[in-house]
Amino acid sequence: MNRYDATGHEAEEQPGAEPGVLRNLPGLTSLQDITEAETELLSDLSAHVLPKLLDTLTFADIQRWHHQWLGHLYQWAGQLRTVNMSKGDFHFAAADQLPRLVSTFERDFLTQLSDLETMPEETVIRYLAQSHVEFILIHPFREGNGRVSRLLLNVMALQAGFQPLDYQLWEENKEFYFKAIQAGVSGDYQHVERLVRDSLTQ
């Protein structure tokens, strides 16, 4: 399950568990059990969050989503990670930079939520792509960043008058997706814009 390298107490695995199972509150030891628990809880969270159109959204709200989702499994759910993380040679934002980065993310993207319904479609696509890339590069949580970011994208899409995105294309092209995220480091969002455009429906 754990696809990332990390250091520190949040990287601890559950004693006696299969490799990749993080230390968890119920003491689950199999990858299948922890994956099923995360999937079921995320479904519950999505059913709670998605039907509601929002006037405002803060990063604290996203942290509450994360805690609602994983709070029964992990002690650190909803908290900004305190460990540095990487995937192969690619490093996500340093943990000590997270407070500043999430504040900037809130200012640059979340404060525009109420404007989405009046934006032209191509502006919405750029907004969704850029916000997704920046969220993933920040990687604010120890686990579940990709899934929370997709929930956030769906909330934004609904606010803009679209349906939730179909992520099958993303799953089928994971290598392209990760390279597209990496391109965002230098401000090149066009590849994620392409994924969003191909996944967005009225």
Coordinates of C-alpha atoms in Angstrom, one line a residue:
M1 CA 0.0 0.0 0.0
N2 CA 2.7 2.5 0.9
R3 CA 4.2 3.7 -2.4
Y4 CA 6.4 6.4 -0.9
D5 CA 9.6 6.6 1.1
A6 CA 9.4 8.5 4.4
T7 CA 11.4 9.1 7.5
G8 CA 10.2 9.7 11.1
H9 CA 7.5 8.4 13.4
E10 CA 4.7 8.6 10.8
A11 CA 6.7 6.1 8.7
E12 CA 6.3 3.4 11.4
E13 CA 4.7 0.2 10.2
Q14 CA 2.3 -1.9 12.2
P15 CA 4.2 -4.4 14.4
G16 CA 3.7 -7.9 13.0
A17 CA 1.9 -6.7 9.9
E18 CA 2.6 -7.3 6.2
P19 CA 5.1 -4.9 4.7
G20 CA 3.6 -1.5 3.9
V21 CA 0.9 -1.5 6.6
L22 CA 1.3 1.7 8.6
R23 CA 0.9 1.7 12.4
N24 CA -2.9 2.0 12.8
L25 CA -5.3 2.3 15.7
P26 CA -7.4 -0.9 15.2
G27 CA -4.2 -2.9 14.8
L28 CA -4.9 -4.2 11.3
T29 CA -2.0 -6.3 10.0
S30 CA -3.0 -7.2 6.4
L31 CA -2.8 -5.0 3.3
Q32 CA -6.2 -6.2 2.2
D33 CA -7.9 -5.3 5.5
I34 CA -6.4 -1.8 5.7
T35 CA -7.1 -1.1 2.0
E36 CA -10.7 -2.2 2.4
A37 CA -11.1 -0.1 5.5
E38 CA -9.7 3.0 3.8
T39 CA -11.9 2.4 0.7
E40 CA -15.1 2.0 2.7
L41 CA -14.4 5.0 4.8
L42 CA -13.6 7.2 1.8
S43 CA -16.9 6.1 0.2
D44 CA -18.7 7.3 3.3
L45 CA -16.8 10.6 3.3
S46 CA -17.6 11.2 -0.4
A47 CA -21.3 10.5 0.1
H48 CA -21.2 13.2 2.9
V49 CA -19.2 15.8 1.1
L50 CA -20.2 15.7 -2.6
P51 CA -23.9 16.5 -2.4
K52 CA -23.2 19.9 -0.8
L53 CA -22.4 23.0 -2.8
L54 CA -20.1 25.2 -0.8
D55 CA -19.9 29.0 -0.6
T56 CA -16.4 28.8 1.0
L57 CA -13.7 26.2 1.5
T58 CA -10.6 26.4 3.6
F59 CA -7.6 24.1 4.0
A60 CA -8.9 23.5 7.5
D61 CA -12.0 22.0 5.9
I62 CA -9.8 19.6 3.8
Q63 CA -8.0 18.6 7.0
R64 CA -11.3 17.8 8.6
W65 CA -12.2 15.7 5.6
H66 CA -9.0 13.8 6.0
H67 CA -9.7 13.3 9.7
Q68 CA -13.3 12.2 9.0
W69 CA -11.9 9.7 6.5
L70 CA -8.9 8.2 8.3
G71 CA -9.4 9.2 12.0
H72 CA -10.5 5.8 13.0
L73 CA -7.3 4.3 11.5
Y74 CA -4.4 6.6 12.1
Q75 CA -3.5 8.9 14.9
W76 CA -2.2 11.6 12.6
A77 CA -5.3 11.8 10.4
G78 CA -6.1 15.4 9.5
Q79 CA -2.7 16.7 10.6
L80 CA -0.1 18.1 8.2
R81 CA 2.7 15.5 7.9
T82 CA 5.8 16.0 9.9
V83 CA 7.9 13.7 7.8
N84 CA 9.6 14.3 4.5
M85 CA 8.4 12.1 1.6
S86 CA 9.6 11.1 -1.8
K87 CA 8.7 8.8 -4.7
G88 CA 11.8 7.4 -6.2
D89 CA 14.1 10.4 -6.9
F90 CA 11.2 12.9 -6.8
H91 CA 10.8 14.8 -3.5
F92 CA 7.5 16.3 -2.4
A93 CA 7.5 19.6 -0.4
A94 CA 9.6 19.6 2.7
A95 CA 7.5 19.1 5.9
D96 CA 8.7 22.3 7.5
Q97 CA 7.4 24.3 4.5
L98 CA 3.8 22.9 4.7
P99 CA 2.2 25.6 6.8
R100 CA 3.3 28.3 4.3
L101 CA 2.4 26.2 1.2
V102 CA -1.1 25.3 2.4
S103 CA -1.7 29.0 3.2
T104 CA -0.7 29.9 -0.4
F105 CA -2.8 27.1 -1.8
E106 CA -5.8 28.3 0.1
R107 CA -5.2 31.9 -1.1
D108 CA -4.6 30.9 -4.8
F109 CA -7.3 28.3 -5.2
L110 CA -9.8 27.7 -2.4
T111 CA -10.8 31.4 -2.2
Q112 CA -11.9 31.2 -5.9
L113 CA -14.4 28.4 -5.2
S114 CA -17.5 30.6 -5.4
D115 CA -16.3 32.0 -8.8
L116 CA -16.2 28.6 -10.5
E117 CA -19.8 28.6 -11.7
T118 CA -19.2 31.7 -13.8
M119 CA -15.8 30.7 -15.3
P120 CA -15.6 29.7 -18.9
E121 CA -14.9 26.0 -19.4
E122 CA -11.3 26.3 -20.4
T123 CA -10.7 28.5 -17.4
V124 CA -12.2 25.9 -15.2
I125 CA -10.0 23.2 -16.7
R126 CA -6.9 25.3 -16.1
Y127 CA -8.0 26.0 -12.5
L128 CA -8.7 22.3 -11.8
A129 CA -5.4 21.1 -13.3
Q130 CA -3.3 23.7 -11.5
S131 CA -4.9 23.2 -8.2
H132 CA -4.5 19.4 -8.5
V133 CA -0.9 19.7 -9.4
E134 CA -0.1 22.1 -6.6
F135 CA -1.9 20.0 -4.0
I136 CA 0.0 16.8 -5.1
L137 CA 3.3 18.7 -5.0
I138 CA 2.6 19.9 -1.5
H139 CA 1.5 16.4 -0.5
P140 CA 0.2 17.7 2.9
F141 CA -0.7 14.4 4.5
R142 CA 1.2 11.3 5.4
E143 CA -1.2 9.1 3.5
G144 CA -4.2 9.5 1.2
N145 CA -3.1 12.7 -0.7
G146 CA -4.1 11.4 -4.1
R147 CA -7.5 10.3 -3.0
V148 CA -8.2 13.5 -1.1
S149 CA -7.1 15.5 -4.1
R150 CA -9.5 13.7 -6.3
L151 CA -12.3 14.3 -3.9
L152 CA -11.4 18.0 -3.9
L153 CA -11.4 18.0 -7.7
N154 CA -14.8 16.5 -7.7
V155 CA -16.1 19.1 -5.3
M156 CA -14.6 21.9 -7.5
A157 CA -16.1 20.3 -10.7
L158 CA -19.5 20.2 -9.1
Q159 CA -19.2 23.8 -8.0
A160 CA -18.4 24.7 -11.7
G161 CA -21.5 22.8 -12.9
F162 CA -19.8 19.6 -14.1
Q163 CA -20.1 16.0 -13.0
P164 CA -17.4 14.4 -10.9
L165 CA -14.4 13.4 -13.0
D166 CA -14.0 10.0 -14.5
Y167 CA -10.6 8.9 -13.3
Q168 CA -10.3 5.7 -15.3
L169 CA -8.1 7.4 -17.8
W170 CA -5.8 8.5 -15.0
E171 CA -5.5 4.9 -13.7
E172 CA -4.8 3.6 -17.1
N173 CA -2.0 6.1 -17.7
K174 CA -0.3 6.3 -14.3
E175 CA 3.2 6.8 -15.7
F176 CA 2.0 9.7 -17.9
Y177 CA 0.1 11.1 -14.9
F178 CA 3.1 11.1 -12.6
K179 CA 5.3 12.7 -15.3
A180 CA 2.6 15.3 -15.8
I181 CA 2.7 16.1 -12.1
Q182 CA 6.5 16.4 -12.2
A183 CA 6.2 18.9 -15.1
G184 CA 4.1 21.1 -12.8
V185 CA 7.2 21.8 -10.7
S186 CA 8.3 24.2 -13.5
G187 CA 4.8 25.6 -14.1
D188 CA 3.9 23.3 -17.0
Y189 CA 0.3 22.3 -16.4
Q190 CA -0.7 21.4 -19.9
H191 CA -0.4 17.6 -19.5
V192 CA -2.7 17.6 -16.4
E193 CA -5.0 20.0 -18.2
R194 CA -5.3 17.4 -21.0
L195 CA -6.2 14.7 -18.4
V196 CA -8.8 17.0 -16.8
R197 CA -10.3 18.0 -20.2
D198 CA -10.6 14.3 -21.2
S199 CA -12.2 13.4 -17.8
L200 CA -14.7 16.2 -17.4
T201 CA -18.3 15.9 -18.4
Q202 CA -21.4 18.1 -18.1

